[in-house]
Amino acid sequence: MSLVKRCRPHRSPGLPVLVVGALALAAGLAGGPASAASQDTLHDLASAQGKYFGSATDNPELPDAAYAAKLGSEFGQITPGNSMKWDTTEPTRGRFDFAKGDVITDFAQEHGQTVRGHTLVWHSQLPGWVGALPSTEVETAMTDHITAEATHYRGEVAAWDVVNEPFNEDGTFRTSPFYNAMGKDYIAKALRAAHAADPDAKLYINDYNVEGKGAKSDAMYNLVSDLLDEGVPLDGVGMQAHLAIQYGFPYQMQANMQRFADLGLDVAVTELDVRMQLPADAAKLATQSSYYAQVVDACLAVERCVGITVWDYTDKYSWVPSTFPGEGAANLYDDGLAPKPAYAAVRTALGDDGDDDGGDDGGDGGTPGTLKALYRANDTAAGDNQIKPGLQLVNTGTAPVSLPAVTVRYWFSGDNGATTYGSWCDWSPIGCSTITHRVVAASSPKSGADHYLEVGFTGGTLAPGAATGEMQLRLSKTDWSNFNESDDYSHGTGASYADASKVTVYVGGALVWGIEP
Ligand code: XIL
């Protein structure tokens, strides 16, 4: 085999690009956010939560300077969309060509990004010679391929999708030259070969439609459980997450991720996009926003979810329209590289507070009007093991507000006991299924406010003058130890709903109501 020698052309670093207007776009707010001059990037926000935020890219896109600048600035990780696949790297047996992949790893190094290598063993984009081999030669060809490629990228690729798409939809193994020659053992053999070539790379099995619970993810769960039992080197499961709003959100994504994490594996969202039937409209884009936000929420809620990669960040370079005729608009930015509502929703889900320091620390000025929060305590026991805020939102502005762009924070202190929480929505006229909730540890904890209950929405629009009606929320620590609510920042004792300046409201991540602690 011949290993093409690395050449490292020097490229000027991409200019940092400021994303302006994304937040206002989310809801068409009159007031809009404060200046976006030093806005955190998606990766900054994710990093503040211990995750990365990345994008796929492809060689033909890189000469597009505006595209490359944003790719280099907004994202902390990149995945080559095509240039590390077998048909590119070993089109003829034993003749390796890593030139295109090297362009991607060079770009990453110049922009301080990590690289997910994609992919070593896959039934697709496989040169014809592999399928034409006598089955007795397939294992050697596979091992040679993995060894050459993983050795070449040693130290440059942080994680490999060693095996891609091993399953059919019903959870049976997909036939391929590899499966046909070796049965399911090809997966263990591939992982061992990759580990031998690059012992430091994180090794993944990657597939689609394994994001939620179902036959296919059950099959993945059984496979990886067996591999771990056998001592096969495996670090993680990649969930591609090519979602479509017309098919619904994956069933129990967070719990599904958690069951893999509980095996001791990392989980990564590797190819996220959310397509829709064209033409796009505001309602579809709002649904799309909520899907993106729910994926972020699921990853943030699972400690071993290491990060999220979007399958390119702009509709301009999406694989969707050519693969799914009539569908598209799947990405965070539009064809003109302008951020879409989903971009704001992702920022909000990542905990953006409009500051430039990677997440929440309070201290924004805020914009008066537009939305206000009303609050009452739904329990009178301030010393028991549950906190029950009742909240309502009212649109006091003149423009409709898209609820997926909105988040609300009820600030409290966790006191002693467990630092993990459960939260519930007990009732709301808008339906608890529309309401998301989670407890977040404040990045700048204050007395009476080291945590907040964050409330969000999966859909809906609040017309001018309209109100959500009551949202009956509840939270507790997982050890059910007591709180002392009397000193909590957002806590009040009034028996009826009243304007609550200590409950804060955000649109597209910008504070629009209340005073942070
Ligand atoms: C896609 C690329 O984005 C396209 O450019 C190419 O024509 C086909 O492959 N799952 C995967 C990716 O694991 O490798 C696929 O990428 C998208 C689906």
PDB file of C-alpha atoms and ligand atoms in Angstrom, residues 58 81-82 85 118-119 122 125 164-165 206 208 240 242 271 311 319, ligand 1:
ATOM      1  CA  ASP A  58     -17.156  19.060   2.159  1.00  0.00           C
ATOM      2  CA  GLY A  81     -19.161  14.757   4.530  1.00  0.00           C
ATOM      3  CA  ASN A  82     -17.504  12.582   1.897  1.00  0.00           C
ATOM      4  CA  LYS A  85     -15.151   7.534   2.674  1.00  0.00           C
ATOM      5  CA  HIS A 118     -16.330   9.454   8.768  1.00  0.00           C
ATOM      6  CA  THR A 119     -16.310   6.576   7.897  1.00  0.00           C
ATOM      7  CA  TRP A 122     -19.922   1.274   5.192  1.00  0.00           C
ATOM      8  CA  GLN A 125     -19.879   4.877  -1.294  1.00  0.00           C
ATOM      9  CA  ASN A 164     -21.626   3.081   9.618  1.00  0.00           C
ATOM     10  CA  GLU A 165     -25.249   1.971   9.263  1.00  0.00           C
ATOM     11  CA  ASN A 206     -22.986   5.153  13.798  1.00  0.00           C
ATOM     12  CA  TYR A 208     -29.738   6.584  11.597  1.00  0.00           C
ATOM     13  CA  GLN A 240     -27.085  10.441  12.924  1.00  0.00           C
ATOM     14  CA  HIS A 242     -31.501  12.945  10.048  1.00  0.00           C
ATOM     15  CA  GLU A 271     -25.412  14.207  11.480  1.00  0.00           C
ATOM     16  CA  TRP A 311     -24.971  17.709   8.710  1.00  0.00           C
ATOM     17  CA  TRP A 319     -27.607  16.725   0.974  1.00  0.00           C
TER      18      TRP A 319
HETATM   19  C1  XIL B   1     -24.059  11.926   2.407  1.00  0.00           C
HETATM   20  C2  XIL B   1     -23.336  13.147   1.908  1.00  0.00           C
HETATM   21  O1  XIL B   1     -23.719  14.273   2.649  1.00  0.00           O
HETATM   22  C3  XIL B   1     -23.643  13.352   0.443  1.00  0.00           C
HETATM   23  O2  XIL B   1     -22.872  14.421  -0.080  1.00  0.00           O
HETATM   24  C4  XIL B   1     -23.341  12.080  -0.335  1.00  0.00           C
HETATM   25  O3  XIL B   1     -23.733  12.254  -1.691  1.00  0.00           O
HETATM   26  C5  XIL B   1     -24.087  10.911   0.273  1.00  0.00           C
HETATM   27  O4  XIL B   1     -23.747  10.802   1.643  1.00  0.00           O
HETATM   28  N1  XIL B   1     -25.588   9.142   6.404  1.00  0.00           N
HETATM   29  C6  XIL B   1     -24.229   9.204   6.411  1.00  0.00           C
HETATM   30  C7  XIL B   1     -23.526  10.178   5.573  1.00  0.00           C
HETATM   31  O5  XIL B   1     -23.597   8.504   7.219  1.00  0.00           O
HETATM   32  O6  XIL B   1     -22.290   9.704   5.126  1.00  0.00           O
HETATM   33  C8  XIL B   1     -24.346  10.613   4.396  1.00  0.00           C
HETATM   34  O7  XIL B   1     -23.667  11.665   3.737  1.00  0.00           O
HETATM   35  C9  XIL B   1     -25.728  11.027   4.851  1.00  0.00           C
HETATM   36  C10 XIL B   1     -26.437   9.879   5.504  1.00  0.00           C
END
